[in-house]
Coordinates of N, CA and C in Angstrom, one line a residue:
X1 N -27.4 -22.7 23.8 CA -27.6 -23.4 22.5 C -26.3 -24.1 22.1
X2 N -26.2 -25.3 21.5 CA -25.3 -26.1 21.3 C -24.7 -26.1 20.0
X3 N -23.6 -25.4 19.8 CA -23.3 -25.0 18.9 C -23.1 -26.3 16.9
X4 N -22.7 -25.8 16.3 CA -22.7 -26.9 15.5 C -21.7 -28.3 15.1
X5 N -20.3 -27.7 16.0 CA -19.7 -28.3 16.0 C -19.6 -29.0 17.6
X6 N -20.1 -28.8 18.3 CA -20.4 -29.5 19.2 C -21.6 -30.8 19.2
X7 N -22.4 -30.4 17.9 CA -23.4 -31.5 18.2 C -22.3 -32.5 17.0
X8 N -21.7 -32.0 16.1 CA -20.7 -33.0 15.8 C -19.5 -33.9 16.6
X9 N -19.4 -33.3 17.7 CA -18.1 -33.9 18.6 C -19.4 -35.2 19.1
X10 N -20.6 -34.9 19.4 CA -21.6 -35.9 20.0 C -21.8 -36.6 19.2
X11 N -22.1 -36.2 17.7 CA -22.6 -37.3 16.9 C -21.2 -38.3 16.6
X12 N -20.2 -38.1 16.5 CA -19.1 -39.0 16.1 C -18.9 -39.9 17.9
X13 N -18.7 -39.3 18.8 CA -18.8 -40.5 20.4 C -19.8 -41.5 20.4
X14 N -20.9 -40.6 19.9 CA -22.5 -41.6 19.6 C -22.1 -43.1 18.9
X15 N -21.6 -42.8 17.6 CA -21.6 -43.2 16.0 C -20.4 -45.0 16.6
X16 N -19.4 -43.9 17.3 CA -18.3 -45.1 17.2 C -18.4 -45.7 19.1
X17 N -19.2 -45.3 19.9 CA -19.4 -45.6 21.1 C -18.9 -47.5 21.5
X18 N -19.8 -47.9 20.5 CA -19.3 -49.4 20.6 C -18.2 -50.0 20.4
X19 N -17.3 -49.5 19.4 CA -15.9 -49.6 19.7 C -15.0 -48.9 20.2
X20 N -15.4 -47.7 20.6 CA -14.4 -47.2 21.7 C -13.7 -47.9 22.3
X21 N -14.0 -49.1 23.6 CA -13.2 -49.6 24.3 C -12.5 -50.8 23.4
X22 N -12.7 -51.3 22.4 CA -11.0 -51.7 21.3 C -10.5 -51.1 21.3
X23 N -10.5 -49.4 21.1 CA -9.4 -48.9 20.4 C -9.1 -47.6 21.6
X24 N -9.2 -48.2 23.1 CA -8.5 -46.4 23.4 C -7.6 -47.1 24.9
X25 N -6.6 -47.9 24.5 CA -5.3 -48.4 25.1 C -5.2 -47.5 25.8
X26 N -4.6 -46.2 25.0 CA -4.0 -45.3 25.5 C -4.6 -44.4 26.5
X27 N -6.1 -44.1 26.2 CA -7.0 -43.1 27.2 C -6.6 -44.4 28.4
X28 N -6.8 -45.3 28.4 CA -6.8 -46.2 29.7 C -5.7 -46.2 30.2
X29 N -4.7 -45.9 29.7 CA -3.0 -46.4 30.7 C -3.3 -44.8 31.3
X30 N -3.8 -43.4 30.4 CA -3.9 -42.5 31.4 C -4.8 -42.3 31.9
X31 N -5.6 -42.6 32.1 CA -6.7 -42.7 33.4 C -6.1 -43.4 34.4
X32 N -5.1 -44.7 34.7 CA -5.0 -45.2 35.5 C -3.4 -44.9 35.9
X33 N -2.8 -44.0 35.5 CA -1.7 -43.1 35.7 C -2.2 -42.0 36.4
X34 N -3.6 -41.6 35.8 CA -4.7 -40.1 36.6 C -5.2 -40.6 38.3
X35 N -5.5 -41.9 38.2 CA -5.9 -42.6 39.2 C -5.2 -42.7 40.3
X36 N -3.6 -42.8 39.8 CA -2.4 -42.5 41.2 C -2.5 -41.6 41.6
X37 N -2.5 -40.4 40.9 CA -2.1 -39.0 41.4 C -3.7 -38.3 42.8
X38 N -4.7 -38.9 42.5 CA -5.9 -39.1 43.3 C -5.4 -38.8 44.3
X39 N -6.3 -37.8 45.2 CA -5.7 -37.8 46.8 C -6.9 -39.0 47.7
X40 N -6.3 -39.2 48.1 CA -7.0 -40.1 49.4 C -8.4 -39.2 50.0
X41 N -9.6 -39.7 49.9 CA -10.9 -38.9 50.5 C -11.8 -40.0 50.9
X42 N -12.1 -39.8 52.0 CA -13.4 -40.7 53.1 C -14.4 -40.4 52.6
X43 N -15.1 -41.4 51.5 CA -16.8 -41.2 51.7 C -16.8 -39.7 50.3
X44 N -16.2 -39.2 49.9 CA -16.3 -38.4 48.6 C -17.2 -38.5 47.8
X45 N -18.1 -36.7 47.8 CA -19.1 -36.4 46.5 C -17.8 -36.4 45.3
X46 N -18.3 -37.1 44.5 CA -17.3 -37.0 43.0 C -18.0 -36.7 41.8
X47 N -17.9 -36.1 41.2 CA -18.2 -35.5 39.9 C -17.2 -35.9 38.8
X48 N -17.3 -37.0 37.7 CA -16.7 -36.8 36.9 C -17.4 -36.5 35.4
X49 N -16.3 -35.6 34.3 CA -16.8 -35.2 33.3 C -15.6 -36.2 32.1
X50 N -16.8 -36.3 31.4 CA -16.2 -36.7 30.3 C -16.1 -38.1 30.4
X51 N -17.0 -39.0 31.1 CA -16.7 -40.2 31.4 C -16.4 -41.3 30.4
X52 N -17.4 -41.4 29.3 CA -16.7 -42.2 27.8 C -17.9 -43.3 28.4
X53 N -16.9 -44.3 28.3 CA -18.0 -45.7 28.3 C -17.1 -46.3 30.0
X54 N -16.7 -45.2 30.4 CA -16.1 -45.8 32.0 C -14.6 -46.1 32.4
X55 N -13.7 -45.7 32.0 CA -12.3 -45.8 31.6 C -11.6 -45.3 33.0
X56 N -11.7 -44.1 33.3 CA -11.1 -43.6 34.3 C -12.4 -44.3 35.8
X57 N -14.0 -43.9 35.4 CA -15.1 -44.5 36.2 C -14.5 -45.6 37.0
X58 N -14.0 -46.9 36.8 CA -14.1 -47.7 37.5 C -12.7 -48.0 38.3
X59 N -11.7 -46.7 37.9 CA -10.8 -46.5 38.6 C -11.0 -45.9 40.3
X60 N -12.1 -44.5 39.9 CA -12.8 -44.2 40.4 C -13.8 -44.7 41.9
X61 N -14.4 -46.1 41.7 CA -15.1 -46.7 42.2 C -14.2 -47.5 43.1
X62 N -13.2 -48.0 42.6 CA -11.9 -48.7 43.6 C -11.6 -48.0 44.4
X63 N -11.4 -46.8 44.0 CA -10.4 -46.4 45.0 C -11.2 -45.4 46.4
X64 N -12.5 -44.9 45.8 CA -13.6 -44.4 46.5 C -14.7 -45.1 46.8
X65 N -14.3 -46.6 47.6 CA -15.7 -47.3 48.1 C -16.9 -46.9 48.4
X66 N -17.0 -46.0 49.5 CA -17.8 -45.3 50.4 C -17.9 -44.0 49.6
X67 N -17.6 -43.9 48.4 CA -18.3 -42.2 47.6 C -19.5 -42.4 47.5
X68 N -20.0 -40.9 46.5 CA -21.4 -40.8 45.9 C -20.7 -40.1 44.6
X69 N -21.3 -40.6 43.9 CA -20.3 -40.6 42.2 C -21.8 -39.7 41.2
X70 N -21.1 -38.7 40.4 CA -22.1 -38.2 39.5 C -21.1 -38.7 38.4
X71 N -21.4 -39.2 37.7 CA -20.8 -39.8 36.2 C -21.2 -39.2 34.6
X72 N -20.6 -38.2 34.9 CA -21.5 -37.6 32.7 C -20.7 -38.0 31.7
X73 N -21.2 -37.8 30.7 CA -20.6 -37.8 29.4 C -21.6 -36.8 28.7
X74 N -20.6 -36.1 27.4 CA -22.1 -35.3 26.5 C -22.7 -36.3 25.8
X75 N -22.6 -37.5 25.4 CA -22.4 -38.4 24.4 C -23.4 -39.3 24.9
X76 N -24.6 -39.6 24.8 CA -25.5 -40.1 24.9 C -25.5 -41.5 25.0
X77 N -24.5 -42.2 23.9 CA -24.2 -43.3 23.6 C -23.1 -43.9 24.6
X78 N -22.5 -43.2 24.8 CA -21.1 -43.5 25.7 C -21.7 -43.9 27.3
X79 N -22.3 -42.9 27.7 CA -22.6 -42.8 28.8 C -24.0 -44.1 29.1
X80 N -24.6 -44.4 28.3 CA -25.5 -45.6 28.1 C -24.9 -46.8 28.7
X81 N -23.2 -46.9 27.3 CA -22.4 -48.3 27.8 C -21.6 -48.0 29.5
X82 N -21.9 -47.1 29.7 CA -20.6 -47.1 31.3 C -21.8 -47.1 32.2
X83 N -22.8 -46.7 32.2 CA -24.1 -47.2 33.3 C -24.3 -48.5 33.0
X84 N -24.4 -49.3 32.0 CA -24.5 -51.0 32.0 C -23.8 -51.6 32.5
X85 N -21.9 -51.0 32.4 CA -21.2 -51.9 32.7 C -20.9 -51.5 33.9
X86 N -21.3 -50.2 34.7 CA -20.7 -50.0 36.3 C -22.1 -49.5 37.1
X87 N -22.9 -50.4 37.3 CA -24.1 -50.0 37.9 C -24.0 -50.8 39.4
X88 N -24.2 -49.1 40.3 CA -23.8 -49.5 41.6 C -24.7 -48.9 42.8
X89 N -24.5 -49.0 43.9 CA -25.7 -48.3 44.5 C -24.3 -47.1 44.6
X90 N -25.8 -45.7 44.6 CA -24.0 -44.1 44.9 C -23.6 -44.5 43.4
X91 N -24.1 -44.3 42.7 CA -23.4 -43.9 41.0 C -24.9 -43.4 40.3
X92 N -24.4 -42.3 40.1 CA -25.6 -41.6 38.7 C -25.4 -41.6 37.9
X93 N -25.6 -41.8 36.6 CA -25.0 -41.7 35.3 C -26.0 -40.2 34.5
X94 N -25.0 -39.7 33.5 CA -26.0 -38.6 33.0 C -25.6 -37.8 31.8
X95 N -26.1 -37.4 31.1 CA -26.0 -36.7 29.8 C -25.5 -35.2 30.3
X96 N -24.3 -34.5 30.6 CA -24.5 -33.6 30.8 C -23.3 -33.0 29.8
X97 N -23.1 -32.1 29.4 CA -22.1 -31.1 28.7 C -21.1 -30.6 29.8
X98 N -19.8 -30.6 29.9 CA -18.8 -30.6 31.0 C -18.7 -28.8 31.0
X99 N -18.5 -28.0 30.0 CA -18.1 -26.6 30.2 C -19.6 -26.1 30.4
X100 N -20.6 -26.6 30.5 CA -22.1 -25.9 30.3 C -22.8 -26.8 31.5
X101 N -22.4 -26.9 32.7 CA -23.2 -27.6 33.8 C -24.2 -26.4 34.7
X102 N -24.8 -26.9 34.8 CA -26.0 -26.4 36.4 C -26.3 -27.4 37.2
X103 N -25.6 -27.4 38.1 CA -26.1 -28.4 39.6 C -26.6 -28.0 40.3
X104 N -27.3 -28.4 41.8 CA -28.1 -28.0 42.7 C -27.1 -27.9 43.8
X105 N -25.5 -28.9 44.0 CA -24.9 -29.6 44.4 C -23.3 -29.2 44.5
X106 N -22.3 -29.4 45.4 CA -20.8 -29.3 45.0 C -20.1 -30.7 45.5
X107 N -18.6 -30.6 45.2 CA -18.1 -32.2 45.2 C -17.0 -31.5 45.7
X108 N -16.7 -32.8 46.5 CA -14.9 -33.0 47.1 C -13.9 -33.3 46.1
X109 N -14.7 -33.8 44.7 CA -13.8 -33.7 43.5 C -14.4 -33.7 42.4
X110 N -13.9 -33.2 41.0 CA -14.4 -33.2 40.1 C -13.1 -33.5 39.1
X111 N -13.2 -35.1 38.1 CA -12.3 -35.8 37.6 C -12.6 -35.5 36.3
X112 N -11.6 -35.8 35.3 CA -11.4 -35.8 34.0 C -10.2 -36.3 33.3
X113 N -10.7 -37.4 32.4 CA -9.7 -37.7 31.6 C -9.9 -37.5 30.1
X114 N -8.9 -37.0 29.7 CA -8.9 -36.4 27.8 C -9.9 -36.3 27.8
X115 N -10.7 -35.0 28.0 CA -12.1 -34.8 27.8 C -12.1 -33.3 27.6
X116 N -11.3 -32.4 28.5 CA -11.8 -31.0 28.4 C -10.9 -30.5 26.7
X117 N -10.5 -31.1 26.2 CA -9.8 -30.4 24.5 C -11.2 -30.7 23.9
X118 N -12.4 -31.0 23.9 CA -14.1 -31.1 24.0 C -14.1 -29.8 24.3
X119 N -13.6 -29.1 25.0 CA -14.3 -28.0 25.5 C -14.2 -26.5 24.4
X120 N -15.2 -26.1 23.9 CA -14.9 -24.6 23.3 C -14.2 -23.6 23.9
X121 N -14.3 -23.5 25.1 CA -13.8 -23.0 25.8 C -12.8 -23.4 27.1
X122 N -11.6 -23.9 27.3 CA -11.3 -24.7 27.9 C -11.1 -23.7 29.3
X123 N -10.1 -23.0 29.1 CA -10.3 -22.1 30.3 C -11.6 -22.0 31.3
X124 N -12.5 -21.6 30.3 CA -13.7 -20.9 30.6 C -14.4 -21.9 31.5
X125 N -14.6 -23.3 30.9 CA -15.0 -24.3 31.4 C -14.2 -24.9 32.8
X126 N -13.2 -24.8 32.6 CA -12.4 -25.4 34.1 C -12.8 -23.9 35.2
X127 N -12.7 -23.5 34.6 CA -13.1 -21.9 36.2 C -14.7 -22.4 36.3
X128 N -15.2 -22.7 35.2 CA -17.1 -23.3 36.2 C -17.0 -24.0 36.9
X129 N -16.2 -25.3 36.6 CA -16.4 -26.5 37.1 C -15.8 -25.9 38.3
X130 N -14.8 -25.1 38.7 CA -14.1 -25.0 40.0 C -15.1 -24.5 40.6
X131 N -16.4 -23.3 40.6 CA -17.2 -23.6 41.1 C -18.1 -24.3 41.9
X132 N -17.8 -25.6 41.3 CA -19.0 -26.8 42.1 C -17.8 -27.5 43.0
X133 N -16.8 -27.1 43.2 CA -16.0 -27.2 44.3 C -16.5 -27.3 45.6
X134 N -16.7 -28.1 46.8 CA -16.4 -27.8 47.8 C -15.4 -27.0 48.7
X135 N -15.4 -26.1 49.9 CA -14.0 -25.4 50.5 C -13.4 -26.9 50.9
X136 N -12.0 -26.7 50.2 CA -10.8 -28.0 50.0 C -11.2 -28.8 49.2
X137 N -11.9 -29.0 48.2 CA -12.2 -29.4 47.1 C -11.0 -29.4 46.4
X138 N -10.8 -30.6 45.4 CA -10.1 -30.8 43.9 C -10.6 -31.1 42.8
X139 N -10.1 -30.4 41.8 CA -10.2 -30.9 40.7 C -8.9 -31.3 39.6
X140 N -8.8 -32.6 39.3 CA -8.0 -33.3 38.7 C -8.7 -33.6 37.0
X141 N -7.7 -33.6 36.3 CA -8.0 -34.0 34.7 C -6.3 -33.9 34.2
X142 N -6.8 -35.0 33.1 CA -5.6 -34.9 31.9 C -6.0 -34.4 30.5
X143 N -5.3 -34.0 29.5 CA -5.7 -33.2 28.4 C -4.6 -33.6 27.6
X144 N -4.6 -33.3 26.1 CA -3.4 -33.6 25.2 C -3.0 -32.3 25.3
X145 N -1.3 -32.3 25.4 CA -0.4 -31.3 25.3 C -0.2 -30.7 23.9
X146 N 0.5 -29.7 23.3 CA 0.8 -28.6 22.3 C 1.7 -29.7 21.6
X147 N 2.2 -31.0 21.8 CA 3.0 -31.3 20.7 C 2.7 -32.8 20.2
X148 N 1.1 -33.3 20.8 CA 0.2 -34.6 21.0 C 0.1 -34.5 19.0
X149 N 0.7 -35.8 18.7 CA 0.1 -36.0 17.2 C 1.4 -35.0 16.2
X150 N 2.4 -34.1 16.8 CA 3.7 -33.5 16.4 C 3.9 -33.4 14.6
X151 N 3.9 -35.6 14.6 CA 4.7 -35.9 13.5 C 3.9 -36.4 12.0
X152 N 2.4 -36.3 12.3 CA 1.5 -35.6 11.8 C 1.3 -34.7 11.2
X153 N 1.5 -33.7 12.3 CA 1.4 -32.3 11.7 C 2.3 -31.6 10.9
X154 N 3.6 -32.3 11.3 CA 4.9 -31.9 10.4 C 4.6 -32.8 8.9
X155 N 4.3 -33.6 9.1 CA 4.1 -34.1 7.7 C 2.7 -32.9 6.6
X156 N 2.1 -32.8 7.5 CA 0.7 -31.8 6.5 C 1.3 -30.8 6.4
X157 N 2.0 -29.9 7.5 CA 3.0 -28.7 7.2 C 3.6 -29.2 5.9
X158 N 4.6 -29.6 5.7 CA 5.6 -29.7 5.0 C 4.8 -29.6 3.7
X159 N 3.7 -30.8 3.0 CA 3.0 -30.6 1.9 C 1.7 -29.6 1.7
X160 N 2.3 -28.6 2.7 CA 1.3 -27.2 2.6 C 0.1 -27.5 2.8
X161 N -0.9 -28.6 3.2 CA -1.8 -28.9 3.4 C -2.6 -28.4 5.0
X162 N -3.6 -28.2 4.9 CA -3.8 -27.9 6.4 C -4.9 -29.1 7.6
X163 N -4.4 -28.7 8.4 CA -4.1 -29.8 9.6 C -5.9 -29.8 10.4
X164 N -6.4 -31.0 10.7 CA -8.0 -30.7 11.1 C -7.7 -31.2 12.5
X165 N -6.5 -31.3 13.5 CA -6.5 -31.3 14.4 C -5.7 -30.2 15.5
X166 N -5.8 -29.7 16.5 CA -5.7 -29.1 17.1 C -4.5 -28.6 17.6
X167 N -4.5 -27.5 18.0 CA -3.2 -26.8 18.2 C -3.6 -27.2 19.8
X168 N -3.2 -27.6 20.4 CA -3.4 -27.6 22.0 C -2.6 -26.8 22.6
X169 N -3.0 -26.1 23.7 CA -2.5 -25.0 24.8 C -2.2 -25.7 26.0
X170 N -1.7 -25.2 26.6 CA -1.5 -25.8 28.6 C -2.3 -24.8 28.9
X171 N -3.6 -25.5 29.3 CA -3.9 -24.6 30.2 C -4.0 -24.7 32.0
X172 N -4.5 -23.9 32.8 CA -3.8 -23.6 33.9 C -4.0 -25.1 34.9
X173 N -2.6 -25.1 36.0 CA -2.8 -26.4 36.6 C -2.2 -26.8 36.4
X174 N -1.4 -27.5 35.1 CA -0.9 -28.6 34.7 C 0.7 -28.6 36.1
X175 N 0.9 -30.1 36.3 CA 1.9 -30.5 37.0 C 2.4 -31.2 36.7
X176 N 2.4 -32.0 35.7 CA 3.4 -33.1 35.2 C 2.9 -33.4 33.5
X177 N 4.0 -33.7 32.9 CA 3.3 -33.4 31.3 C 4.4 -35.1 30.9
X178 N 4.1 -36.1 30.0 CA 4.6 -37.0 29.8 C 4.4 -37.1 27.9
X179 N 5.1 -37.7 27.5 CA 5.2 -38.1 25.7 C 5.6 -39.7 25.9
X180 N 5.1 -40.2 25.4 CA 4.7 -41.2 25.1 C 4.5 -41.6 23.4
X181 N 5.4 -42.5 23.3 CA 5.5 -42.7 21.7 C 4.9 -44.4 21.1
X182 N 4.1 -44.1 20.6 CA 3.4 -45.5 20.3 C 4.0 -45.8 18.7
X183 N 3.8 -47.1 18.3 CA 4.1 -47.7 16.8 C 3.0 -48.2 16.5
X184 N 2.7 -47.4 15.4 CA 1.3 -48.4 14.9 C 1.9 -48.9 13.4
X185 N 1.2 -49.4 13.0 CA 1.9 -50.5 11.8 C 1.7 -49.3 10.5
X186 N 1.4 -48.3 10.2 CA 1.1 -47.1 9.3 C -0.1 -46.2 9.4
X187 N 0.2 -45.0 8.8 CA -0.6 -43.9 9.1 C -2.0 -44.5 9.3
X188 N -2.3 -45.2 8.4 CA -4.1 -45.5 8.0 C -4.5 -45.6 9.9
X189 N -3.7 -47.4 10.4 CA -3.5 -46.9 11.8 C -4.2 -46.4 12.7
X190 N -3.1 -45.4 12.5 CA -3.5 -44.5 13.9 C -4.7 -43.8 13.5
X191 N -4.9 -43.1 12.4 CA -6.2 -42.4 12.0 C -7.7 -43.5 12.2
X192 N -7.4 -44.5 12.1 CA -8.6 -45.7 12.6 C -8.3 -45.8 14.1
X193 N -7.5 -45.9 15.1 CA -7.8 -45.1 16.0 C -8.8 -44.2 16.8
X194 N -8.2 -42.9 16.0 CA -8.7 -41.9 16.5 C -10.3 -41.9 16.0
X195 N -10.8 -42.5 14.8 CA -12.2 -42.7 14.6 C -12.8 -43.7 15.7
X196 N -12.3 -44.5 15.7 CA -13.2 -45.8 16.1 C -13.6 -45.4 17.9
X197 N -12.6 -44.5 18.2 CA -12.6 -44.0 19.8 C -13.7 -42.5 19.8
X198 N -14.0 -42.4 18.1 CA -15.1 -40.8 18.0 C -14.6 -39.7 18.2
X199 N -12.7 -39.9 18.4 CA -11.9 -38.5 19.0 C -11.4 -38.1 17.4
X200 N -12.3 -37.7 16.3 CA -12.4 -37.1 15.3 C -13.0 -36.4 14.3
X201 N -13.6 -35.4 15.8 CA -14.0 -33.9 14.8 C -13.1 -33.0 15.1
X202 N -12.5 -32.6 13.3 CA -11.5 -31.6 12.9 C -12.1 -30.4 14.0
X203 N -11.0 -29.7 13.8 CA -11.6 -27.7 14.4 C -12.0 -27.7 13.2
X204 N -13.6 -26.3 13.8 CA -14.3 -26.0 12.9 C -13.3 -25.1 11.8
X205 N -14.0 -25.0 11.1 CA -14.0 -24.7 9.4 C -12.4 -25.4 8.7
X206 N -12.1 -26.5 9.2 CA -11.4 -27.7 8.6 C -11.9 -28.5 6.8
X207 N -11.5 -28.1 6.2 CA -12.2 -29.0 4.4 C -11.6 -30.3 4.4
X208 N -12.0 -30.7 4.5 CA -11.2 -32.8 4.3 C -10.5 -32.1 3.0
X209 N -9.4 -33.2 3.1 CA -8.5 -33.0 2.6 C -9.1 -34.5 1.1
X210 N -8.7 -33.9 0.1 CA -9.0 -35.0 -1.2 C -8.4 -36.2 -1.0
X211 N -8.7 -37.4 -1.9 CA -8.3 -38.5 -1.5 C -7.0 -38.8 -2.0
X212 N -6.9 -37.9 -2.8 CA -5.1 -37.8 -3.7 C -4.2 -37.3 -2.0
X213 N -4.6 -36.6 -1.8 CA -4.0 -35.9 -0.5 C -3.5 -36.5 0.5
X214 N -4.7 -37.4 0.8 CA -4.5 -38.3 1.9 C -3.9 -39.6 2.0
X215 N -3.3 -39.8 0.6 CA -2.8 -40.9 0.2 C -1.1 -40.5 0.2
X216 N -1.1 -39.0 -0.2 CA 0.4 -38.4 -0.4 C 0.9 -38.5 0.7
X217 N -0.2 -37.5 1.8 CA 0.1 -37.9 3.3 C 1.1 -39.1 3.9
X218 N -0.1 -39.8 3.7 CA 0.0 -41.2 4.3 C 1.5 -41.7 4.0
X219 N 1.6 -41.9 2.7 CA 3.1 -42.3 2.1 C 4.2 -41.7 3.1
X220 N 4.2 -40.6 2.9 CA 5.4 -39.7 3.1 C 5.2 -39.8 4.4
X221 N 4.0 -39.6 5.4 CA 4.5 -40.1 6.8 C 5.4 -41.7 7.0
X222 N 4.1 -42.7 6.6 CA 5.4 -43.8 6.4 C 7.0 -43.7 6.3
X223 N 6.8 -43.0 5.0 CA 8.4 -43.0 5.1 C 9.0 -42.1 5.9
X224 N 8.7 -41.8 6.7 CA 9.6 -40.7 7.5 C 9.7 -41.0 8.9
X225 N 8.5 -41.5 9.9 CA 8.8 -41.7 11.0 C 7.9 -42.9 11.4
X226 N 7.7 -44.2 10.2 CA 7.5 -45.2 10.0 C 6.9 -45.2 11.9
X227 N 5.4 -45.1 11.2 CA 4.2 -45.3 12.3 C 4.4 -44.8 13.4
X228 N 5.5 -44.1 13.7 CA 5.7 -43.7 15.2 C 4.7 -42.3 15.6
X229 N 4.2 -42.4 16.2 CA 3.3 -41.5 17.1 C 3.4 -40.7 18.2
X230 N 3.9 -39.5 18.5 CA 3.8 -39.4 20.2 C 2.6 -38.6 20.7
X231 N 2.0 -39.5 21.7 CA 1.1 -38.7 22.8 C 2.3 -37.7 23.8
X232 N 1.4 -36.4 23.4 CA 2.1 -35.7 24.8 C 0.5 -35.2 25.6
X233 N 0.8 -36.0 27.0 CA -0.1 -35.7 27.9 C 0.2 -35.0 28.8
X234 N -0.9 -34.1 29.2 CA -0.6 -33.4 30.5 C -1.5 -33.7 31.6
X235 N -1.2 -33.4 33.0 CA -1.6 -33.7 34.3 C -1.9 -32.7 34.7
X236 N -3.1 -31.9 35.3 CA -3.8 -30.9 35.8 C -4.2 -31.1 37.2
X237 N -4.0 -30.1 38.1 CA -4.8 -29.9 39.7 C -4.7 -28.6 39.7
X238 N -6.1 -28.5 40.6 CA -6.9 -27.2 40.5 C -7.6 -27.6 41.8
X239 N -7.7 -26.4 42.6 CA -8.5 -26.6 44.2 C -9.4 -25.7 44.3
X240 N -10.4 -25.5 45.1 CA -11.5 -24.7 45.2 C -10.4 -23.4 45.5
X241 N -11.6 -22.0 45.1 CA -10.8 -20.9 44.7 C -11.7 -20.7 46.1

């Protein structure tokens, strides 16, 4: 059963699906950073989760001519736009939930970019997926690191307010972790961003914060680290167990 804040992470990818690819610069420079690290495979079953509207997908497709590609997204909407725009012979497209899969099938890889912090269970989810491993199988993904959004959070700390985004963990795998500091022109910004890309359902039992609040916010970030942002990303590999 699909819990309730899961059918929220879907209803907001659905909602903003069509502008996603304006606004996610950043998921693309790391997908195509995720795309180097790719080992070399002849003819590869591939599984990727969390596809979006095709970002990391047609990285994917380059570089594995001769694959057979399973392509999900949970996001109904998302996964619609990346079958329109990458329709190939050997590509499936499909509605599937990444930590909650049943196949008939296993892969020589199974990909992911910023997709598994989606997962309720992150752990729990990457040990299934390692299942649909083939023996010498990989599985590759990137995820946001424990200090992704930092100067944010120090801002809602400081005015005692509480934070609707995520504490992030490393979890297991990670081999290279980068920060990356973007400038957006002020808070409002980056938070239109994170909407317009659908990467904005708070952790559950989050209360929006009042509009007096969000305005205090906003100020006092401005003045303090005038639109600066850091992504901290991490780099995951994982091999059949």
């Amino acid at each position: 059963m699909v819990s309730s804040w899961k059918r929220e992470v879907i209803k907001n990818f659905d909602r903003h699906a069509e502008t996603y690819d304006l606004y996610c610069g950043i998921q693309e420079t790391i997908a195509q950073n995720l795309a180097y690290d790719l080992p070399d495979l002849d003819c590869p079953d591939v599984l990727e989760i969390g596809a979006g509207t095709g970002t990391l997908t047609s990285h994917l497709l380059r570089k594995y001519k001769g694959g057979r590609f399973e392509i999900t997204d949970i996001s109904p909407g998302m996964i619609a736009l990346a079958r329109d725009r990458l329709k190939q012979e050997n590509v499936f497209f499909s509605v599937l939930d990444g930590e909650n899969i049943k196949l008939s099938k296993s892969f020589d890889l199974i990909a992911a970019n910023m997709a598994f912090q989606w997962f309720e269970d992150i752990e729990g989810g990457i040990f299934q997926l390692r299942k649909y491993l083939k023996p010498g199988g990989v599985l590759y993904f990137t995820i946001p690191g424990p200090f992704c959004f930092q100067e944010w959070k120090t801002v809602l700390k400081k005015l005692l307010l509480p934070s609707g985004m995520y504490d992030f963990k490393k979890p297991s795998g990670v081999f290279r972790e980068e920060y990356r500091t973007f400038k957006y022109p002020n808070t409002s910004s980056f938070l239109k961003v994170l909407k317009k890309t659908g990467a904005c359902t708070p952790v559950p039992g989050y209360r929006p914060l009042e509009s007096r609040q969000i305005i205090h916010s906003c100020r006092l970030f401005d003045e303090t680290f005038n639109g600066h942002i850091t992504w901290h990303i991490l780099y995951g590999y994982l091999c059949a167990e």
